[in-house]
PDB file of C-alpha atoms in Angstrom:
ATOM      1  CA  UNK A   1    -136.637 -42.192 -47.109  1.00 68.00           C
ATOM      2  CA  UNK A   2    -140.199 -42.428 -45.918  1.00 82.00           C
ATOM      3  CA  UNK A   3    -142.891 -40.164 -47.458  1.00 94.00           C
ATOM      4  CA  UNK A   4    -145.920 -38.314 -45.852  1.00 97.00           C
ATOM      5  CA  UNK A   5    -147.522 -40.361 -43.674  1.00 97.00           C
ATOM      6  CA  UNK A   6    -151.282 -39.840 -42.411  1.00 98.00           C
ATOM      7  CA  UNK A   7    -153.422 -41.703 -39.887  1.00 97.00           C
ATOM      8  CA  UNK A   8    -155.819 -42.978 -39.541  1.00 98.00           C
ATOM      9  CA  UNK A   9    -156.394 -43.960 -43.139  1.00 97.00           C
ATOM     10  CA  UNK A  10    -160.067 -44.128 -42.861  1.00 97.00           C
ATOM     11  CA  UNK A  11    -162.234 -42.057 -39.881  1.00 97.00           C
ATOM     12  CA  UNK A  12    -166.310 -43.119 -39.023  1.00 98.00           C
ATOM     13  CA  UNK A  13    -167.570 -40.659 -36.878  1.00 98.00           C
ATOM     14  CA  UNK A  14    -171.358 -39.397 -36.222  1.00 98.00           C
ATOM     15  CA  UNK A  15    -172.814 -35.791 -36.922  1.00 98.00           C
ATOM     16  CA  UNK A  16    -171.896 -33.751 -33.767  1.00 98.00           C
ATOM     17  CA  UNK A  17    -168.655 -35.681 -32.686  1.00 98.00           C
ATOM     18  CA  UNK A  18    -164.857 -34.566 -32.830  1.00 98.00           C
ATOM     19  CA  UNK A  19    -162.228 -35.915 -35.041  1.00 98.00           C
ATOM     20  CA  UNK A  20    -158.348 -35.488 -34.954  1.00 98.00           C
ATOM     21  CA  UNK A  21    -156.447 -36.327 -37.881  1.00 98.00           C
ATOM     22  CA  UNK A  22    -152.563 -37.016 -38.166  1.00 98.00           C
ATOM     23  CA  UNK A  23    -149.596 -36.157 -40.214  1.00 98.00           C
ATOM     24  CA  UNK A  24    -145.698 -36.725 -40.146  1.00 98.00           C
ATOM     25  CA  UNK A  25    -144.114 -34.509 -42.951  1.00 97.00           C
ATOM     26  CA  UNK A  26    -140.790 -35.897 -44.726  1.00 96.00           C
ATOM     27  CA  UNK A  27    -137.922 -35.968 -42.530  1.00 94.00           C
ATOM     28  CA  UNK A  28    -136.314 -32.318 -42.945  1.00 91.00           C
ATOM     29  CA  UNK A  29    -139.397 -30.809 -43.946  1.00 92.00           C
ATOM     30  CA  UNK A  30    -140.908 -28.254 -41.868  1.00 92.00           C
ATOM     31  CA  UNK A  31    -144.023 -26.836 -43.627  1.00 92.00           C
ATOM     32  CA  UNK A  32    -147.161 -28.963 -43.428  1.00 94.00           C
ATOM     33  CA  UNK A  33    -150.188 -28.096 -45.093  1.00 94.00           C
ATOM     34  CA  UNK A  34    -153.719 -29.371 -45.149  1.00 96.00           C
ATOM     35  CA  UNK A  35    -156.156 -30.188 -47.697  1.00 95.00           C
ATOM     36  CA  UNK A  36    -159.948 -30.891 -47.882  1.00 96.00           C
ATOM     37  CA  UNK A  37    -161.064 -33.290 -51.154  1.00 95.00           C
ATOM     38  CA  UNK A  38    -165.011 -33.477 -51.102  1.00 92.00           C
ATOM     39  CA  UNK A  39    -166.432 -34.771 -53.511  1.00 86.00           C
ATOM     40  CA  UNK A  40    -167.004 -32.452 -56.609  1.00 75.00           C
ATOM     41  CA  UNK A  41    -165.278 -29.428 -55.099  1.00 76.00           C
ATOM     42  CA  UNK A  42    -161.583 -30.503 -55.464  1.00 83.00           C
ATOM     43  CA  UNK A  43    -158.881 -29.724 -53.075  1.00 90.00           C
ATOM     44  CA  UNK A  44    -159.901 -26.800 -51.151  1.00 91.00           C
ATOM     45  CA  UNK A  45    -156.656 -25.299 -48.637  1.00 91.00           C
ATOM     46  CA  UNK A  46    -156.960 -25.516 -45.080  1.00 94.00           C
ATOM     47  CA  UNK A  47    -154.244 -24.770 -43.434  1.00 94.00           C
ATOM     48  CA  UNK A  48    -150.758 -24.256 -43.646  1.00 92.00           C
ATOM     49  CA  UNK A  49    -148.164 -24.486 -40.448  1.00 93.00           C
ATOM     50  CA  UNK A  50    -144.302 -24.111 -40.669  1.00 90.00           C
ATOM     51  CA  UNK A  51    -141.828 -24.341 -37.642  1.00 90.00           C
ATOM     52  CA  UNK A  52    -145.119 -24.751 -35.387  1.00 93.00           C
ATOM     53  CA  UNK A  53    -146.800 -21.667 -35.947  1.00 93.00           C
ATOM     54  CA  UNK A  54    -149.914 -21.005 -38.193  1.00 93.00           C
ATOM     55  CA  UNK A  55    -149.113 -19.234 -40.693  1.00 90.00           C
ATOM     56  CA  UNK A  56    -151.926 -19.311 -43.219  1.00 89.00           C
ATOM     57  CA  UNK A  57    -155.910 -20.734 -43.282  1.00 91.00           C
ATOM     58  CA  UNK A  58    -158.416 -21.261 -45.671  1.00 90.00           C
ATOM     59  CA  UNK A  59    -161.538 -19.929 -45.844  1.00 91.00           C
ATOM     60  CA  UNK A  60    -163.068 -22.608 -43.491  1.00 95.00           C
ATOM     61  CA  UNK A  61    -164.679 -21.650 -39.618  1.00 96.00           C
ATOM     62  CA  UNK A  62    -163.084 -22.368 -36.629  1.00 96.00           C
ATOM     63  CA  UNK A  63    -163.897 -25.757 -35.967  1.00 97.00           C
ATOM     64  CA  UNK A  64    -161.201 -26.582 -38.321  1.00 98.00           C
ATOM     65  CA  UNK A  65    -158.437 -25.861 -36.450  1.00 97.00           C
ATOM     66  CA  UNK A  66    -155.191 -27.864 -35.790  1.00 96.00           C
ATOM     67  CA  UNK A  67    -151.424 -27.402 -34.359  1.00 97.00           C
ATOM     68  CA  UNK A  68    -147.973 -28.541 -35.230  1.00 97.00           C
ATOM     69  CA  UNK A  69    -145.806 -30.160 -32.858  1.00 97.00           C
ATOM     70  CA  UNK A  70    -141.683 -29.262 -32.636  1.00 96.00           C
ATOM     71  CA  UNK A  71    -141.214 -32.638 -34.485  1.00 96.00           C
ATOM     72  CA  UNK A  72    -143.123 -30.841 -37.032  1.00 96.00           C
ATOM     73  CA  UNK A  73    -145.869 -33.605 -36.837  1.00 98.00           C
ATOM     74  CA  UNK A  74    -148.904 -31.769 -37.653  1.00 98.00           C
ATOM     75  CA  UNK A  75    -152.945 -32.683 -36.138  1.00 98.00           C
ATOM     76  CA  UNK A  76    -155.928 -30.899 -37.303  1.00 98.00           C
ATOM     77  CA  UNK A  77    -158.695 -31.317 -35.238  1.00 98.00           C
ATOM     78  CA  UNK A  78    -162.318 -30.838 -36.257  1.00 98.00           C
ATOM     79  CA  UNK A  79    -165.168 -29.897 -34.170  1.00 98.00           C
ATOM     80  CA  UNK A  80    -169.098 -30.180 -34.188  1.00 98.00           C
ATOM     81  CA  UNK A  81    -168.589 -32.369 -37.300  1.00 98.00           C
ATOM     82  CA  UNK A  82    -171.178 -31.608 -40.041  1.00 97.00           C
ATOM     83  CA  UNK A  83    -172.287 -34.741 -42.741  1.00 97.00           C
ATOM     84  CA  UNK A  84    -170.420 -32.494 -45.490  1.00 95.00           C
ATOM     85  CA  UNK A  85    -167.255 -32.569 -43.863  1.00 97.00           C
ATOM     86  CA  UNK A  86    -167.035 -36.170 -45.020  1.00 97.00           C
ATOM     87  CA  UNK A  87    -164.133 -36.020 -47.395  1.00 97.00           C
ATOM     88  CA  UNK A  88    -160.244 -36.997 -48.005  1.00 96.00           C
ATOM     89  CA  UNK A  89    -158.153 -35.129 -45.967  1.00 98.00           C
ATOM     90  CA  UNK A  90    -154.966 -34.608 -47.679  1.00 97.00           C
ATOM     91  CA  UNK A  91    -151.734 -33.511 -45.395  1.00 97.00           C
ATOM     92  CA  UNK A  92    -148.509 -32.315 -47.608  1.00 95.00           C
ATOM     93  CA  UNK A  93    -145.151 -31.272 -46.739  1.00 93.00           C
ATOM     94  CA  UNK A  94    -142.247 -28.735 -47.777  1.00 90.00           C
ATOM     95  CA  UNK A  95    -138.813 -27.920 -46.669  1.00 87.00           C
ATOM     96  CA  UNK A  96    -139.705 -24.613 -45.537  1.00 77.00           C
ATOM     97  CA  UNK A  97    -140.574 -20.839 -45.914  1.00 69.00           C
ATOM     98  CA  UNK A  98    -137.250 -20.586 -46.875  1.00 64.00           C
ATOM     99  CA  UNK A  99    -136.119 -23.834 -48.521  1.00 62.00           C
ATOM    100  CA  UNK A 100    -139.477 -24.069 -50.422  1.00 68.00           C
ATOM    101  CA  UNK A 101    -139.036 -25.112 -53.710  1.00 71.00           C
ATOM    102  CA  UNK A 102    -142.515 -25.204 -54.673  1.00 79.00           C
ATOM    103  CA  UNK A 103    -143.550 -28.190 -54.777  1.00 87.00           C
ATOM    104  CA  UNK A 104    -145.864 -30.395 -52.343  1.00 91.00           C
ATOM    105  CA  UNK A 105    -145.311 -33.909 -51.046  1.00 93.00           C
ATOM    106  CA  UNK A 106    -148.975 -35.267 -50.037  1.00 95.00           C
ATOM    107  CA  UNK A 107    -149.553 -38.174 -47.870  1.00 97.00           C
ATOM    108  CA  UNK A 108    -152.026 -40.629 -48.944  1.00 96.00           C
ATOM    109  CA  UNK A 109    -154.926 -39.058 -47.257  1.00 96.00           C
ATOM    110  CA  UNK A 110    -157.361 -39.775 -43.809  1.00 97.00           C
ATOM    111  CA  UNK A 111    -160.624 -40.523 -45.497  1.00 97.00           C
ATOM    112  CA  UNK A 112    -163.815 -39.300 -42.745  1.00 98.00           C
ATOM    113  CA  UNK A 113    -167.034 -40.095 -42.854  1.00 97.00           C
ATOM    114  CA  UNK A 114    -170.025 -38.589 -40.885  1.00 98.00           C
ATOM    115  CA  UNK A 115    -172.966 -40.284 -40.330  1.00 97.00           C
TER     116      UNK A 115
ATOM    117  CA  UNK B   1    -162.035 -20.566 -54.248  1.00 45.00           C
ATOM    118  CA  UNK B   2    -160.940 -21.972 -57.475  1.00 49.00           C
ATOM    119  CA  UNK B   3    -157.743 -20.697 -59.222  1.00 60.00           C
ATOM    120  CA  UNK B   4    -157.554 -23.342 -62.006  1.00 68.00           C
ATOM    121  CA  UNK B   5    -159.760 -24.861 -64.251  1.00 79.00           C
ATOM    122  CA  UNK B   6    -159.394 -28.317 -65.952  1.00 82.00           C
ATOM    123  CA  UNK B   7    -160.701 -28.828 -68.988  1.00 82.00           C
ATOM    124  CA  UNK B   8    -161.681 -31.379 -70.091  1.00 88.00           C
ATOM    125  CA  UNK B   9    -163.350 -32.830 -67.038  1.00 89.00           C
ATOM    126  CA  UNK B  10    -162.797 -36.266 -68.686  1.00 92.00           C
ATOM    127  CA  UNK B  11    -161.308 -37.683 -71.176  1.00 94.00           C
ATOM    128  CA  UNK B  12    -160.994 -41.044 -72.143  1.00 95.00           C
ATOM    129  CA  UNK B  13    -158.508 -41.988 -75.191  1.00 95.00           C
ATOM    130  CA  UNK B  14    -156.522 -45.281 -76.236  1.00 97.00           C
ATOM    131  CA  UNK B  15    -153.678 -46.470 -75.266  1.00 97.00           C
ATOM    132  CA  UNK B  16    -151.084 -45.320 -77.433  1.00 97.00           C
ATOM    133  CA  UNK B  17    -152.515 -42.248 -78.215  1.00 97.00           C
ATOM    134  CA  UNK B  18    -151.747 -38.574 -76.427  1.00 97.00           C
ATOM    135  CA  UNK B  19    -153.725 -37.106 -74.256  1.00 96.00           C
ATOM    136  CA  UNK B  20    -153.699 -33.340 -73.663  1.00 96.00           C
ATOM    137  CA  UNK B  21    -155.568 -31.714 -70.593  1.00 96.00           C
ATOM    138  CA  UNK B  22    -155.881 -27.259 -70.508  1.00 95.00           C
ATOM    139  CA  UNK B  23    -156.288 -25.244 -66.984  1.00 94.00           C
ATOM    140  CA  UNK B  24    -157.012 -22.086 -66.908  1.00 94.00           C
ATOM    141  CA  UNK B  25    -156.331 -19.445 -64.343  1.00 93.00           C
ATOM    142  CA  UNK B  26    -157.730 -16.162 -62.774  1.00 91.00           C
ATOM    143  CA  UNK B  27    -154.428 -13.851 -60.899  1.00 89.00           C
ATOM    144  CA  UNK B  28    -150.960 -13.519 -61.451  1.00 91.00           C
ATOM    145  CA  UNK B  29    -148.989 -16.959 -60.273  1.00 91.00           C
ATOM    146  CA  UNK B  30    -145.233 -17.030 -59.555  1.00 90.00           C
ATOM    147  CA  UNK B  31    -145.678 -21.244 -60.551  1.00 92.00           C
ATOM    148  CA  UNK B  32    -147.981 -23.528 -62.071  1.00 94.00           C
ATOM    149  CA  UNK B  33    -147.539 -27.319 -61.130  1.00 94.00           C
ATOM    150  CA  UNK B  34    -149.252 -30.386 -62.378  1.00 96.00           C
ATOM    151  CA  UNK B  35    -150.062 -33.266 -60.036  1.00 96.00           C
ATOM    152  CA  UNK B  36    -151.794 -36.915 -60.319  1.00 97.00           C
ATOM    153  CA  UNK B  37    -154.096 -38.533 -58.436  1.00 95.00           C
ATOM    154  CA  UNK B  38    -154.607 -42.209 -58.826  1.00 93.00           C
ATOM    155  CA  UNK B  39    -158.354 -43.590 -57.655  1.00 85.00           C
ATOM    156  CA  UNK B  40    -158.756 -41.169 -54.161  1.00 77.00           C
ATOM    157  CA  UNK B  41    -155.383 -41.897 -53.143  1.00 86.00           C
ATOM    158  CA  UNK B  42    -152.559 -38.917 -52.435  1.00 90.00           C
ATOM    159  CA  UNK B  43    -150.920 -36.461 -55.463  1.00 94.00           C
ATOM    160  CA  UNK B  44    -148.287 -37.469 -56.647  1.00 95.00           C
ATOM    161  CA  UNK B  45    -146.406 -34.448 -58.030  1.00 94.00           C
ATOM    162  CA  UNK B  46    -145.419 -34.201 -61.849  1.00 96.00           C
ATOM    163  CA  UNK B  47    -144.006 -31.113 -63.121  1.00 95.00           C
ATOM    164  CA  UNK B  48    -143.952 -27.200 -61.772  1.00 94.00           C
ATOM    165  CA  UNK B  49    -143.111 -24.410 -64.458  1.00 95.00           C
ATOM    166  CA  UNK B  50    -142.498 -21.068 -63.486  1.00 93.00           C
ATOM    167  CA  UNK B  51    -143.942 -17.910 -64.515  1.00 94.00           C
ATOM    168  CA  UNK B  52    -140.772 -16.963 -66.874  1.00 95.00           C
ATOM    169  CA  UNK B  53    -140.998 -19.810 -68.902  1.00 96.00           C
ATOM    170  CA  UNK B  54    -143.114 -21.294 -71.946  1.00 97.00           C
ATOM    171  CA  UNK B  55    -142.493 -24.705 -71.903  1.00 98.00           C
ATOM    172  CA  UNK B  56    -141.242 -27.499 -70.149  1.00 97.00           C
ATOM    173  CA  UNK B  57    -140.620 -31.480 -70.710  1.00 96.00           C
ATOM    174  CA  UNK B  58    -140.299 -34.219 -68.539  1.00 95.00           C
ATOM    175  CA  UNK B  59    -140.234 -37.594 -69.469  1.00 97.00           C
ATOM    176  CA  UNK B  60    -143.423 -38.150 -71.799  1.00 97.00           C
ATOM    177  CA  UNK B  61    -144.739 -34.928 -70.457  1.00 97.00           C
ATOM    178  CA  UNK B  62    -144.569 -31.629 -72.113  1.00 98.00           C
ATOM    179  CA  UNK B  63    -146.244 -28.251 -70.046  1.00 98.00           C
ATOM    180  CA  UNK B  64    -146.634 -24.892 -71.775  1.00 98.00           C
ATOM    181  CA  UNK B  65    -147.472 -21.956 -70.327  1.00 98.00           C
ATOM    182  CA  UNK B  66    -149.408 -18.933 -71.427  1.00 97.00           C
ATOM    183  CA  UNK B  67    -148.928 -16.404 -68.961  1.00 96.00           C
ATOM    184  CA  UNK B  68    -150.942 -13.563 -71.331  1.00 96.00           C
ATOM    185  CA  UNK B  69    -153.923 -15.969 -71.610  1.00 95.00           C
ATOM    186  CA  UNK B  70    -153.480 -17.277 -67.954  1.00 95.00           C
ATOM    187  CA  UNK B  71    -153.695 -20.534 -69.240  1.00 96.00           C
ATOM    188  CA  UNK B  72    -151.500 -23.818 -69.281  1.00 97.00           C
ATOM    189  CA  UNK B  73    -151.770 -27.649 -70.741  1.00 97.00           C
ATOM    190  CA  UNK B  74    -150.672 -30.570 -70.199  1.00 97.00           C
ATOM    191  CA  UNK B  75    -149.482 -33.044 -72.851  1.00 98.00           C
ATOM    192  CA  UNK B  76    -148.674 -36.993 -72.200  1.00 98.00           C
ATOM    193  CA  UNK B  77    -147.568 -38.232 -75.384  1.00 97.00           C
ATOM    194  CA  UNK B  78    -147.693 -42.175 -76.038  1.00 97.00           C
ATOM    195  CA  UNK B  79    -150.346 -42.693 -73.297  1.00 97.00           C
ATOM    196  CA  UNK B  80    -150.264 -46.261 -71.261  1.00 96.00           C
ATOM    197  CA  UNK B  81    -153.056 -47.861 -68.891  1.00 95.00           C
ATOM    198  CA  UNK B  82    -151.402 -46.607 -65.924  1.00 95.00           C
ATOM    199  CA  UNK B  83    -151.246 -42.971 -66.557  1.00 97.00           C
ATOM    200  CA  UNK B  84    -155.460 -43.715 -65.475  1.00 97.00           C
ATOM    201  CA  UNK B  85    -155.559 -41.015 -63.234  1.00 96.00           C
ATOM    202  CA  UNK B  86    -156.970 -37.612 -62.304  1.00 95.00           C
ATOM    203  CA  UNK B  87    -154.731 -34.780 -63.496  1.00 96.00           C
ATOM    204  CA  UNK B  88    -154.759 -31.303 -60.946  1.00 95.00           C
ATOM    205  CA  UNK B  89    -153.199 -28.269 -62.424  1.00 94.00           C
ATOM    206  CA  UNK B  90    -152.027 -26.183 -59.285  1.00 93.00           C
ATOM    207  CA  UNK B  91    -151.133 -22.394 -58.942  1.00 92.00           C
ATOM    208  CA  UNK B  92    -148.754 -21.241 -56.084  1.00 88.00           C
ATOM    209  CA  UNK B  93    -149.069 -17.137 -56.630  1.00 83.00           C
ATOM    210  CA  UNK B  94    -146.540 -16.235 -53.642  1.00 77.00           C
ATOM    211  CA  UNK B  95    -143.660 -18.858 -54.552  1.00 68.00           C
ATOM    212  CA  UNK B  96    -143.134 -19.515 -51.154  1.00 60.00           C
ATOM    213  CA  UNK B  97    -145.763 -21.094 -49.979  1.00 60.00           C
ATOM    214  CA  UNK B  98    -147.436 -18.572 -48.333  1.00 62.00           C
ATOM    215  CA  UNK B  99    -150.859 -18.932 -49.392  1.00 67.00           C
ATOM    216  CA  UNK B 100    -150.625 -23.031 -50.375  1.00 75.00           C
ATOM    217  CA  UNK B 101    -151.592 -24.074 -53.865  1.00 86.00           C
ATOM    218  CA  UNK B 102    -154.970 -23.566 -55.429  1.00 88.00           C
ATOM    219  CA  UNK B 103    -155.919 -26.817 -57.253  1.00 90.00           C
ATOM    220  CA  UNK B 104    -158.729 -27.095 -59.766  1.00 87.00           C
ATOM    221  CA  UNK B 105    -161.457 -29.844 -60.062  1.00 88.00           C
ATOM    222  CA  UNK B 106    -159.274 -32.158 -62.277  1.00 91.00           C
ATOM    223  CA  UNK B 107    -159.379 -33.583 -65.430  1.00 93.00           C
ATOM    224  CA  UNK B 108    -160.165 -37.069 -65.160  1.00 94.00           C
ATOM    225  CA  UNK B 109    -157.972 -39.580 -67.842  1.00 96.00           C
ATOM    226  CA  UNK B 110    -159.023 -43.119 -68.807  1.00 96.00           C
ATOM    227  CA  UNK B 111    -156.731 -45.192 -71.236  1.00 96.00           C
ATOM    228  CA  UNK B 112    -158.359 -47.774 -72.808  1.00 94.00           C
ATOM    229  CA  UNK B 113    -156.493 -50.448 -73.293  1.00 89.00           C
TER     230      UNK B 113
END
């Protein structure tokens, strides 16, 4: 069964432009969540979609924003990029609000740089 | 913010020996999980223990839990070269998900071989 899978696995973009990021959650799983790892903050929550409504964000601003398809395929999109949001960008699924069990299944992460 | 805190932040120990890693946390959790991280790649997870109970083994891993303390730890007993890693202690307060899992900064493990 495949796991979490994220592209692209590694993002170059400059100060100012856009970048989307991708996630396909486990097959049966409908809960994605997103992560941000910078470097020396840890894993900081960003969002969290199930059956393809938002149903929770960090406390980033709104350029972070994303969507989840009905596949429940999962982009987050961000805006106006900054030089700190250079980091790994962890997606992880679940089976559900209801199903949840608890534990995550992370992909292995869309690493972004901004120059 | 924060929930947990790792402590150490790194530890580095020979191979054979155990290695035991402490998080402490702020609010009431209805979970506490334990994940890996191997050199920037994705967690992988290890081992979730719920608010109800003390202690917990899995493999070569033991987790207690100190609910009265808010405090857990980690213990990988008869430590090899791969289990060179970053160790996350995680705290899911709702149980469902609801507000995603707080991770700490990691304790990072080296086995010398």
């Amino acid at each position: 069964e495949a796991g979490v899978t994220q592209s692209p696995t590694h993002l170059i973009k400059t100060r100012g432009q856009q970048a989307t990021l991708r996630c396909s959650p486990i097959s049966g799983h409908t809960s994605v969540y997103w992560y941000q790892q910078a470097l020396g903050l840890g894993l900081q929550f960003l969002l969290w979609y199930d059956e393809g409504e938002e149903r929770n964000r960090g406390n980033f601003p709104p350029r972070f924003s994303g969507r989840q398809f009905p596949n429940y395929s999962s982009e987050l999109n961000v805006n106006a990029l900054e030089l700190e949001d250079s980091a790994l960008y962890l997606c992880a699924s679940s089976p559900g609000r209801v199903r949840n069990t608890g534990e995550l299944f992370f992909g292995e992460g869309s690493r972004l740089t901004v120059l | 913010s924060q929930q947990g805190e790792e402590d150490p932040q790194a530890l580095s120990i020979q191979e054979g020996e155990n290695a035991t890693m402490n998080c402490s946390y702020k609010t009431s959790i209805n979970n506490l999980q334990w994940y890996r991280q191997n050199s920037g790649r994705g967690l992988v997870h290890l081992i979730l223990i719920r608010s109800n109970e003390r202690e917990k083994h899995s493999g070569r891993l033991r987790v207690t839990l100190d609910t009265s303390k808010k405090s857990s730890s980690l213990l990988i007993t008869a430590s090899r070269a791969a289990d060179t890693a970053s160790y996350f202690c995680a705290t899911d307060r709702s149980g469902g998900g609801a507000d995603g899992l707080t991770f700490g900064k990691g304790t990072h493990l080296i086995i010398q071989p």
